[in-house]
Short mmCIF file of C-alpha atoms and ligand atoms in Angstrom, two decimals:
data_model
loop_
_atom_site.label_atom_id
_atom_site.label_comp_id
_atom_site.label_asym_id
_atom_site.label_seq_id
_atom_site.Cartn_x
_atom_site.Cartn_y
_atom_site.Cartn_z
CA UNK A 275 89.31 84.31 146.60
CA UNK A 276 87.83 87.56 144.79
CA UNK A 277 85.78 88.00 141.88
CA UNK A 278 89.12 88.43 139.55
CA UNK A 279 91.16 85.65 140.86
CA UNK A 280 88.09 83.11 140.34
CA UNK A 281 87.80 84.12 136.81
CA UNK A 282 91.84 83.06 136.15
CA UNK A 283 90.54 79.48 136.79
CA UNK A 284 88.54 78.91 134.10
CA UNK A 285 90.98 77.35 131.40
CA UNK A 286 91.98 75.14 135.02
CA UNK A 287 88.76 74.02 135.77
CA UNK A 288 87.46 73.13 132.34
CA UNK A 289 90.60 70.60 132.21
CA UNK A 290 90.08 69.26 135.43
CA UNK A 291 93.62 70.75 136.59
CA UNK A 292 92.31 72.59 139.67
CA UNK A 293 92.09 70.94 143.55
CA UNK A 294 88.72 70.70 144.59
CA UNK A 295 88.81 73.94 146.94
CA UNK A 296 88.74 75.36 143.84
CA UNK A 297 86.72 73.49 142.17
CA UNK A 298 83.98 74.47 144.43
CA UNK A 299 84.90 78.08 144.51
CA UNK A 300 84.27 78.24 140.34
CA UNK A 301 81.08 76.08 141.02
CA UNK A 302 79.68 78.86 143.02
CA UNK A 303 81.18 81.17 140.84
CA UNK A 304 79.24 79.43 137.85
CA UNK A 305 76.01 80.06 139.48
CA UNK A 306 76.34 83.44 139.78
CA UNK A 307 77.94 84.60 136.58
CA UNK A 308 76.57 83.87 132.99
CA UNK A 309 79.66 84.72 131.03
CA UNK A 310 81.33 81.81 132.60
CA UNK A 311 78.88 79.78 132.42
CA UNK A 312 78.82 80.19 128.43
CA UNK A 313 82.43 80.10 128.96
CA UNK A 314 82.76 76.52 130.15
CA UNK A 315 80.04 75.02 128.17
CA UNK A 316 81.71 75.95 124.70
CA UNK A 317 84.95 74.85 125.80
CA UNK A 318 84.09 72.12 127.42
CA UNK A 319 82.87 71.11 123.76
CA UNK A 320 86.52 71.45 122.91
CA UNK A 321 88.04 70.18 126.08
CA UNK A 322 85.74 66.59 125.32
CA UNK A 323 87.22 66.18 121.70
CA UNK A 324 90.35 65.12 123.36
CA UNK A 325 88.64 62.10 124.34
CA UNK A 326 88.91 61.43 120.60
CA UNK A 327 92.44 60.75 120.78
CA UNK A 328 92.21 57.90 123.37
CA UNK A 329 89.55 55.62 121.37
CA UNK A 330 90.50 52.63 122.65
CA UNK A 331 87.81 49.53 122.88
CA UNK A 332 86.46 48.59 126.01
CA UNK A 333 87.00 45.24 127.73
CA UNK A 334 84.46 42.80 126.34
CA UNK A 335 83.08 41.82 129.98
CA UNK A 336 82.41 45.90 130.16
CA UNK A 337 79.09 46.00 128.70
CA UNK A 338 76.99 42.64 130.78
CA UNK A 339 78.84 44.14 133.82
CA UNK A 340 77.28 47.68 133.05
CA UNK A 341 73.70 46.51 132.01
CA UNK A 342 73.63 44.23 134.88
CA UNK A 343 74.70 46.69 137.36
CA UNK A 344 71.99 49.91 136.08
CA UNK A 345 69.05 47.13 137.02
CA UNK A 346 69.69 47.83 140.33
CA UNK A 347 70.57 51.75 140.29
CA UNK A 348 67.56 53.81 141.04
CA UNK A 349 67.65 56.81 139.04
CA UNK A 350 67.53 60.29 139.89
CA UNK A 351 65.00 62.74 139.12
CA UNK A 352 65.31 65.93 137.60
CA UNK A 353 66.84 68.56 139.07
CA UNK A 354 64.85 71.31 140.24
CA UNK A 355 65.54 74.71 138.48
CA UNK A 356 66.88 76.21 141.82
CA UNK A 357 68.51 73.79 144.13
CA UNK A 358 68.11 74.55 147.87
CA UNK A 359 71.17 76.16 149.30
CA UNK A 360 72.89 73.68 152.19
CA UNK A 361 71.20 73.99 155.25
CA UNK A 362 72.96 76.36 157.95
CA UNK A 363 75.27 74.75 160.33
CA UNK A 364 72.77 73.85 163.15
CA UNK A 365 74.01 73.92 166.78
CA UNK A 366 73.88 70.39 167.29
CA UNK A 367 75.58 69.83 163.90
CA UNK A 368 78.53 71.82 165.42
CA UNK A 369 78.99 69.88 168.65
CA UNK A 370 78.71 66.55 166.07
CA UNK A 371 81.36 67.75 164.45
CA UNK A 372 84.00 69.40 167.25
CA UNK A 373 83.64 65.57 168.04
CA UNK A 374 84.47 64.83 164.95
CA UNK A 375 87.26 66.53 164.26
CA UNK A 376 88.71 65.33 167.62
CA UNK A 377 88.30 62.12 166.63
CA UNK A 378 90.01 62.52 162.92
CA UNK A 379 92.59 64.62 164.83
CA UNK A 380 93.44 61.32 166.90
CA UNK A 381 92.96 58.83 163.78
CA UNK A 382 95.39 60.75 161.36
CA UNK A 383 98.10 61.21 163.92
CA UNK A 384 97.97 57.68 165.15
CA UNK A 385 97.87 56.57 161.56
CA UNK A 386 100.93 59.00 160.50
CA UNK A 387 102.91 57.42 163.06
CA UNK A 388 105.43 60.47 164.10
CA UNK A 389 103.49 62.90 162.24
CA UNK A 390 101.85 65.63 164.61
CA UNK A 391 98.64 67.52 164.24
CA UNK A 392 96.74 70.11 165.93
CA UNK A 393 92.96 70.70 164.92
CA UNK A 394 90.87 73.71 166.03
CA UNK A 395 87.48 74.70 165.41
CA UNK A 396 87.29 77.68 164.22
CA UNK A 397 83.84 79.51 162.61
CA UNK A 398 82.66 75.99 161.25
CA UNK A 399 86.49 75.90 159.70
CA UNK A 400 89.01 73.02 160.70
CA UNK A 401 92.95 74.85 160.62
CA UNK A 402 95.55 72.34 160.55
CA UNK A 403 97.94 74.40 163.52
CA UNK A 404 101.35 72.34 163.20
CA UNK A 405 103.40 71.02 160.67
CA UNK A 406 103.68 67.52 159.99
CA UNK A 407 105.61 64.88 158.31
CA UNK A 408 105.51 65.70 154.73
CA UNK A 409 104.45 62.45 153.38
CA UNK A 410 100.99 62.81 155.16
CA UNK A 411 100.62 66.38 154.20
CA UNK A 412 98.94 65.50 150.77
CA UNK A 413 96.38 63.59 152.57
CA UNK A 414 95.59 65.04 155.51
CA UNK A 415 94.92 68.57 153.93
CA UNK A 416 92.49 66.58 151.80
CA UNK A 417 91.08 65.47 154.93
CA UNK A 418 91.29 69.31 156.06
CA UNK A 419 88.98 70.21 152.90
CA UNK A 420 86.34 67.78 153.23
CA UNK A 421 86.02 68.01 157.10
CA UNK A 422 85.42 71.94 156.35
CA UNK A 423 82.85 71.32 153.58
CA UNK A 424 79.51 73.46 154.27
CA UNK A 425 77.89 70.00 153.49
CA UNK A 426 79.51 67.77 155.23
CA UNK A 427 77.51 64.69 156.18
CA UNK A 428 78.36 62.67 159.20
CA UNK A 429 77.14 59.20 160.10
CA UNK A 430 79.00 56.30 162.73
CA UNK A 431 78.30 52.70 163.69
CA UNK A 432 80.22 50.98 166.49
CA UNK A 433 82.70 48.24 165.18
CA UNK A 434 82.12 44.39 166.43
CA UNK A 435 84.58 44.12 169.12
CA UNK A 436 84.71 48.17 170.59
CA UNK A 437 85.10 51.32 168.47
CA UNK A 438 83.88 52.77 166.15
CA UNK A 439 83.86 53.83 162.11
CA UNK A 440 83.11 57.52 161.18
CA UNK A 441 82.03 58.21 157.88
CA UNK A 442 81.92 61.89 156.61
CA UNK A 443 80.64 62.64 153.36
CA UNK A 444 80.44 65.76 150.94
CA UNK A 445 78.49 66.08 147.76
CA UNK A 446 80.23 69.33 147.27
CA UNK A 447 83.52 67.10 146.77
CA UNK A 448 81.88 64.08 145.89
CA UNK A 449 84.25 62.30 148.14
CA UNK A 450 84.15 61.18 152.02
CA UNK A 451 86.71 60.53 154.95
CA UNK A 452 85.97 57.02 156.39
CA UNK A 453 87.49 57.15 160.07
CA UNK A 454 87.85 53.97 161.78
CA UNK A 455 88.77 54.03 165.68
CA UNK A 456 88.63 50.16 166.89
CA UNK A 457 89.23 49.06 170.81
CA UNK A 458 91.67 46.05 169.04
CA UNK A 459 93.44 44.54 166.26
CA UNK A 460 91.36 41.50 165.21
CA UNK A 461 93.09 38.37 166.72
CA UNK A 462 94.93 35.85 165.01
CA UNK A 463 96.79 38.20 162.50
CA UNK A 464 93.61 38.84 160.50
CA UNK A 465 93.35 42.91 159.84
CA UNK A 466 90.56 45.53 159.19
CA UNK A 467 89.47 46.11 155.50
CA UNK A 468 87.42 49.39 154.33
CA UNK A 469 84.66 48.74 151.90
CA UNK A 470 82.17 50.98 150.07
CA UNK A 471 78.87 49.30 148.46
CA UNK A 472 78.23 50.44 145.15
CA UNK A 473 75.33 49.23 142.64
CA UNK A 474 75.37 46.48 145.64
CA UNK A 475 78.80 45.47 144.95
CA UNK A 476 81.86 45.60 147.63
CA UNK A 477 84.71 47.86 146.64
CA UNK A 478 87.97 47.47 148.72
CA UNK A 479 88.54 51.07 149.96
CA UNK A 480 91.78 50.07 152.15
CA UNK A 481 93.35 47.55 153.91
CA UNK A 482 95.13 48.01 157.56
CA UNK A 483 98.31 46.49 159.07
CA UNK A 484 98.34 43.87 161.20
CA UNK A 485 98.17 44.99 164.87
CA UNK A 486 96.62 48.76 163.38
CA UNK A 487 93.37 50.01 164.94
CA UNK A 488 93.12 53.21 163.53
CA UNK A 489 92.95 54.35 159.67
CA UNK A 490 91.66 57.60 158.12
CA UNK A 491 90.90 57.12 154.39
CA UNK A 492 89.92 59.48 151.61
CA UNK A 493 87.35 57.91 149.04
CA UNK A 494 86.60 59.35 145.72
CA UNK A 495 83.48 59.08 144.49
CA UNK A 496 81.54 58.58 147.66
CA UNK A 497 77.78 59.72 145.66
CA UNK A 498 78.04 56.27 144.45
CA UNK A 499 78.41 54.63 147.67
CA UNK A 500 75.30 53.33 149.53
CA UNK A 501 77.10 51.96 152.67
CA UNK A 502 80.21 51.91 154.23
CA UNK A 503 81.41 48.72 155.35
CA UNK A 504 84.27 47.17 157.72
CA UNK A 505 85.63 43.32 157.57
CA UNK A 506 87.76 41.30 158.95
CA UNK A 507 90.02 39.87 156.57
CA UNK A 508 93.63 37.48 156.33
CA UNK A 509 96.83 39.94 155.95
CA UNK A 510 96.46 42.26 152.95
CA UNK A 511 92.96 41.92 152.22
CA UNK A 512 90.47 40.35 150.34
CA UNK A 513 88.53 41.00 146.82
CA UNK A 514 85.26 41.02 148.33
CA UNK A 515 84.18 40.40 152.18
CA UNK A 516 85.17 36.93 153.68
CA UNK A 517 83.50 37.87 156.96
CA UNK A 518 80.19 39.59 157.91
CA UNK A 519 81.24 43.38 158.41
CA UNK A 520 82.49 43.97 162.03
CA UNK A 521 80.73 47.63 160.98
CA UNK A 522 77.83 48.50 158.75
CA UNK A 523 77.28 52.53 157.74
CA UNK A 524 74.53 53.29 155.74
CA UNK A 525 74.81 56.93 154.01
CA UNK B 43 92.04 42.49 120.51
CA UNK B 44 88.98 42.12 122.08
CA UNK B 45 85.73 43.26 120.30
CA UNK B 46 81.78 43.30 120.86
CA UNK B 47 81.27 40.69 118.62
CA UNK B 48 82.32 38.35 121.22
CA UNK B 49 79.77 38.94 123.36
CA UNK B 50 78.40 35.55 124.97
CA UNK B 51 75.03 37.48 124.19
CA UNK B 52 73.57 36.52 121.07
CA UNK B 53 70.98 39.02 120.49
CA UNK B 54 74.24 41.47 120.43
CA UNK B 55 75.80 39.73 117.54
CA UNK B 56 72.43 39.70 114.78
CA UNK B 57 71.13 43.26 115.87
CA UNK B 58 71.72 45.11 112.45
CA UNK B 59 72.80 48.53 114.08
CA UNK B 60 70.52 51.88 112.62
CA UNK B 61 71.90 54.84 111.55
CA UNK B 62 74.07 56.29 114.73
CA UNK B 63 71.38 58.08 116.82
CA UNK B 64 71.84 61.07 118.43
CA UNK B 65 73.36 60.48 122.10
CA UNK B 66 71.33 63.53 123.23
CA UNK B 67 68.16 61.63 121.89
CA UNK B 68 69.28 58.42 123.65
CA UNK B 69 70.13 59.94 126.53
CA UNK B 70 66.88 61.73 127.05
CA UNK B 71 65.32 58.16 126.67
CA UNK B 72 67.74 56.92 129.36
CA UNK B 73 66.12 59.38 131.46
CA UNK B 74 63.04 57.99 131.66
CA UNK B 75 64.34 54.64 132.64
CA UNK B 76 64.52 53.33 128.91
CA UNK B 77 67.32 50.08 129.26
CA UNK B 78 67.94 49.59 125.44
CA UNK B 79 68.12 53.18 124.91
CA UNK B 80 71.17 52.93 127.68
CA UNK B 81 72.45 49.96 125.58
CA UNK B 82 72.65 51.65 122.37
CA UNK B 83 74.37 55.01 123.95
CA UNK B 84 76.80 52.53 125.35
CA UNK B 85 77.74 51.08 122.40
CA UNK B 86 78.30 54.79 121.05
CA UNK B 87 80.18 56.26 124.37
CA UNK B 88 82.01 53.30 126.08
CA UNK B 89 85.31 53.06 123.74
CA UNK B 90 85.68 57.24 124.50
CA UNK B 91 85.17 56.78 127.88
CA UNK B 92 87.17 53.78 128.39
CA UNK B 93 90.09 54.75 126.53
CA UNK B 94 89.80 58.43 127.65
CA UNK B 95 90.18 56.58 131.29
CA UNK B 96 92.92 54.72 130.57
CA UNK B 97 94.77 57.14 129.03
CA UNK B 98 94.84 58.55 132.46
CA UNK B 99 94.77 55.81 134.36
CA UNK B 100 97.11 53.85 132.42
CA UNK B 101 96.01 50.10 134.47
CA UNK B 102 93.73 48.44 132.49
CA UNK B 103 91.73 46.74 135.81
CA UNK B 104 91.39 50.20 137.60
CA UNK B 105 90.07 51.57 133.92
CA UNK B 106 87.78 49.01 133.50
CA UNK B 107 86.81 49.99 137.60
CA UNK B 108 85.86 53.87 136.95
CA UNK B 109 84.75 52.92 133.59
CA UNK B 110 81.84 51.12 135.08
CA UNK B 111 81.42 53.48 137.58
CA UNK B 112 81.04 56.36 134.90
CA UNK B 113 78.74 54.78 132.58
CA UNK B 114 76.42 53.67 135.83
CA UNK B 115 76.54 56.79 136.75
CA UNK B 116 75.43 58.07 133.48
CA UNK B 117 72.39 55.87 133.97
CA UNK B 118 71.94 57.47 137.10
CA UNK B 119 72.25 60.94 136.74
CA UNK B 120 70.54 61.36 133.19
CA UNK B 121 67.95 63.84 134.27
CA UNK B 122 70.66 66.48 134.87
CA UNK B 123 71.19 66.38 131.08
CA UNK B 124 70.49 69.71 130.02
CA UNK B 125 71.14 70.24 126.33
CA UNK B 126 71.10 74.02 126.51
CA UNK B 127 74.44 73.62 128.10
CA UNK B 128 75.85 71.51 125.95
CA UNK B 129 76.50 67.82 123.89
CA UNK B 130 75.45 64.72 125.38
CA UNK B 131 78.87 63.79 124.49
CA UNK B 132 80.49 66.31 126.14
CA UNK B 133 78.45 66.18 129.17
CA UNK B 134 79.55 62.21 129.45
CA UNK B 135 83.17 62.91 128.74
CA UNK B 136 83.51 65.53 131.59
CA UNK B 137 82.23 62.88 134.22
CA UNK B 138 84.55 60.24 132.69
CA UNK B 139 87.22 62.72 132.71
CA UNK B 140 86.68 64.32 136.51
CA UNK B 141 85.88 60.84 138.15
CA UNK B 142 89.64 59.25 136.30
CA UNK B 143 91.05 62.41 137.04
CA UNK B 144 90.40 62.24 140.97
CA UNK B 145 91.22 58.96 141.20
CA UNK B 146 94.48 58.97 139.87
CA UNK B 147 95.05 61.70 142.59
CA UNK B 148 93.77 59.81 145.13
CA UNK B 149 95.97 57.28 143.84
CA UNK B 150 99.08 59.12 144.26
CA UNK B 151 98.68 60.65 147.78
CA UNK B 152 97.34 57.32 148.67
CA UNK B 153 100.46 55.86 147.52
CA UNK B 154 102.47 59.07 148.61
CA UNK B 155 104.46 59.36 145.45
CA UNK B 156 103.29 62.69 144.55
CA UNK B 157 105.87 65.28 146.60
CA UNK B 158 103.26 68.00 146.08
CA UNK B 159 105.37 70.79 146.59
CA UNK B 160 109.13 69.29 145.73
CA UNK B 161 110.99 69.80 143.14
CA UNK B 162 109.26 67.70 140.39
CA UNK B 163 110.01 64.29 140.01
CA UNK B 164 107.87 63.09 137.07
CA UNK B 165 108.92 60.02 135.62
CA UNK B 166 107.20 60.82 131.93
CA UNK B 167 108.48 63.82 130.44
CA UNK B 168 106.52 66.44 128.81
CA UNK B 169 107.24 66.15 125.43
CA UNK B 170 107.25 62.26 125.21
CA UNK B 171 103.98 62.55 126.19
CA UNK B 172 102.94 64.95 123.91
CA UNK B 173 104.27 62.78 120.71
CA UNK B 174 102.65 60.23 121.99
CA UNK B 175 99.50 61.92 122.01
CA UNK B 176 100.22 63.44 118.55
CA UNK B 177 100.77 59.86 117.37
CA UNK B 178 97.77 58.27 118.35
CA UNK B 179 95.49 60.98 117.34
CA UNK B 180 96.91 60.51 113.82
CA UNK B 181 94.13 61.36 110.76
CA UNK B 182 92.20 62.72 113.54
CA UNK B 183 90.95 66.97 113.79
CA UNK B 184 92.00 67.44 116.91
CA UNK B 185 95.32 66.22 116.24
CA UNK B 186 95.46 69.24 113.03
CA UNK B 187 94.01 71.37 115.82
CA UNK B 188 96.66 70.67 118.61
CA UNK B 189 99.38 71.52 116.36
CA UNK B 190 97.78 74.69 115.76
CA UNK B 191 98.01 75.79 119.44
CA UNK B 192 101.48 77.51 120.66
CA UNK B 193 103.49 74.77 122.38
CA UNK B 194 103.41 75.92 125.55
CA UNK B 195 99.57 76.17 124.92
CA UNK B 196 99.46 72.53 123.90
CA UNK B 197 101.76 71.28 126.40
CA UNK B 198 99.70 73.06 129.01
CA UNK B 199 96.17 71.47 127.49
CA UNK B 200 97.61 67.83 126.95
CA UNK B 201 99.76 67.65 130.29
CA UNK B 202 96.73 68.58 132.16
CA UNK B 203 93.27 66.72 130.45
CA UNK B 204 95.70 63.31 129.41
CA UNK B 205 97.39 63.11 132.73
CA UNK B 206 95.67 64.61 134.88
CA UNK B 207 98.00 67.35 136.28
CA UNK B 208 96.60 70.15 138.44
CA UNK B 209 97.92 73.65 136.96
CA UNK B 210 100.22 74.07 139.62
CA UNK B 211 101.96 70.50 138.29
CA UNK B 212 101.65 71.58 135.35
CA UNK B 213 103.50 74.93 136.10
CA UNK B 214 106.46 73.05 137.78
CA UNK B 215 106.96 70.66 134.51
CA UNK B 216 107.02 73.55 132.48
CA UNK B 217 108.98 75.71 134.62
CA UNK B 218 106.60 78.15 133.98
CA UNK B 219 104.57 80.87 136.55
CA UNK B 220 101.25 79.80 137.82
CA UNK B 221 99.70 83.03 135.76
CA UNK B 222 100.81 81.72 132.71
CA UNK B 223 99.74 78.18 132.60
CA UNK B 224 96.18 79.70 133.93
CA UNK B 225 96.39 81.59 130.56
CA UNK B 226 97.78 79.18 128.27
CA UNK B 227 94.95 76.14 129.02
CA UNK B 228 92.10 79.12 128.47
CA UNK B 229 93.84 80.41 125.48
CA UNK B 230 94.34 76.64 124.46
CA UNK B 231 91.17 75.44 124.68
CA UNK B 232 89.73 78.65 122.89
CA UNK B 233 91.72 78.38 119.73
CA UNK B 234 91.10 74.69 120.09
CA UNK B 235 87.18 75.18 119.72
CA UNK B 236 87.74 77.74 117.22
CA UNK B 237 89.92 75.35 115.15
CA UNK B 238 87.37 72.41 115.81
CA UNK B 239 83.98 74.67 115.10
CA UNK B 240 83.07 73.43 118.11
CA UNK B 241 81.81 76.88 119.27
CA UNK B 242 78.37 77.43 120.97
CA UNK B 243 75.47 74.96 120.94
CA UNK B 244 72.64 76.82 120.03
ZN1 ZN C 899 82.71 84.72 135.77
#
């Protein structure tokens, strides 16, 4: 994207309305060009006097749930005035993620059932080669964008039982892929559930089938998490983990 | 409805509340860990940023969700207040805004009912939305100040920040090019600060 087209996304990006690609494209833009930067502050005056409109009073349990949860949120520390660029792709952080990218290459297309899909790595890029069923596309070209993130993060714990959970995070997108790859269904009908930790509290990220193994899922919001967790749960799910977690990623 | 007052808390029901403090003052206390600093900025922030989440969200339960989410995170992140850039206000209405925003898309290709690309199916249309919007924002400024925008200038604003659209959904609802929309939510949102004085904080 060029100089010219970046500057078209301005109106876009103060309102949210762009897809995170280019999201981070203006974000890098920002850096480098004041008159944006002026730009989006002033309007993003405007842009948060919308919020008057939609006033609306919170739930009363809101405010204990909030000022219980901060007691246990460390808080972070100023900014520095220049942050450190993301470290270049280091040769074992390539190999890490070829294996990766196999492995999310096998996950989505057992998950999309007929869908097909062809990775390739390509100068630290992952191309999506075939076409697929439609209903996946949304999805797995997310997946796409955060598996080609210059700072992706990648961490895995074997599951209880055989397998394996992938977790691959991006501050960039402030969202992760959590890839789960397990030898076998739990028995007895039970299924796998997908959990992040936040503030120390279980949030259900996704609950498989009966009889499924495999699962990619997209998680918004992943800075908040402080683990990634897998269960064992009965059919559908649960509200918070009935079992200790078959799988236990700490990010 | 619901109100503070009904806090089980007691010590929230006899405070007598000061003069509204500045967020930016409270939230430069929050910064350096101060808890009933956070407690009074809540009090100020929470009914904008819960009802600006719902209003995108629509479900009251996943509102409540990224409502909690938002204002811990506003705990969190204080330090990167920088006023030279902007309100306190504004600065906790974008994070309430981007983290309801990408969750109702995550929503929808989780639940694959957004056809990306298809012709659009959109269940609300455009301009119920938009009296909707003018209704509630009755008696308000911003309300005087939408209606000053062009209407494909306010449709393009209102589609996008109350529902969350992405320009190129925006563009298909209008039936307008991608070019234009781009245009009409800058152009929007600059005679929208002009009409609101909301122009550069010093
Ligand atoms: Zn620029």
């Amino acid at each position: 994207m060029n100089t010219a087209d970046v500057h078209t996304l301005l109106g876009p990006y103060v309102l949210d309305a762009v897809d995170d690609i280019e999201r981070a494209a203006f974000d890098r833009h920002l850096r480098e060009c004041d008159a944006c930067r002026a730009d989006v502050s002033e309007l993003r005056e405007a842009s948060a006097r919308l919020a008057d409109g939609a006033w609306s009073v919170p739930p009363p349990g809101l405010r204990d749930n909030v000022l219980a949860a901060i007691g246990s949120v460390r808080q972070i520390a100023p900014i520095s005035p220049a942050p450190a660029p993301a470290p270049a792709t280091a040769p074992a952080r390539s190999s890490r993620r070829l294996r990766l990218v196999s492995a999310a290459a096998a996950v989505v297309v057992a998950a999309a059932g007929a869908a097909t899909a062809a990775y390739t790595l390509q100068d630290h890029r992952v191309r999506v080669e075939q076409a697929r069923a439609e209903a996946a596309q949304a999805a797995e070209s997310r997946v796409r964008a955060l598996l080609a993130s210059p700072d992706l993060v990648v961490k895995e714990e074997p599951v209880t039982g055989g397998g394996r959970v992938t977790v691959a995070t991006s501050k960039l997108h402030d969202a992760g892929v959590i890839m789960l790859a397990a030898d076998a269904a739990p028995s007895d009908g039970r299924v796998f559930q997908l959990w992040t930790i936040r503030s120390a509290v279980p949030i259900p990220e996704g609950t498989l089938a009966p009889g499924q193994t495999a699962a990619v899922q997209i998680v918004e919001g992943m800075g908040q998490a402080s683990d990634v967790g897998v269960s064992v749960e009965p059919p559908g799910g649960s509200k918070t983990p009935t079992t200790p977690l078959a799988a236990d990623v700490k990010l | 409805m619901a109100e503070r007052g009904t806090s089980r808390r007691p010590e929230h029901l006899s405070a007598v509340p000061d003069p509204d403090p500045d967020p930016g003052d409270l939230l430069r206390a929050v910064a350096g860990g101060d808890e009933k600093a956070f407690a009074r900025l809540y009090d100020l922030v929470a009914p904008r940023v819960y009802g600006l989440i719902r209003r995108v969200l629509r479900d009251p339960a996943q509102s409540e969700e990224v409502a909690q989410e938002v204002l811990v995170e506003v705990w969190r992140s204080a330090a990167r207040f920088d006023p030279a850039r902007g309100s306190a206000t504004s600065w906790i209405c974008t994070i309430a805004h981007r983290r309801a925003v990408d969750r109702v898309r995550s929503e929808q290709a989780a639940s694959e009912r957004l056809t990306y690309v298809g012709r659009a199916q959109v269940d609300v249309p455009y301009d119920a939305v938009a009296d909707e919007v003018s209704g509630r924002l009755e008696r308000q400024q911003v309300r005087r100040c939408l209606h000053d925008l062009t209407d494909l200038q306010r449709e393009a604003v209102t589609l996008a920040y109350y529902q969350g659209h992405t320009y190129p959904q925006v563009a298909e609802l209008l039936g307008a090019p991608l070019p234009t929309v781009k245009t009409r939510m800058r152009d929007g949102l600059i005679r929208l600060r002009d009409c609101l004085g909301a122009g550069a904080v010093a």
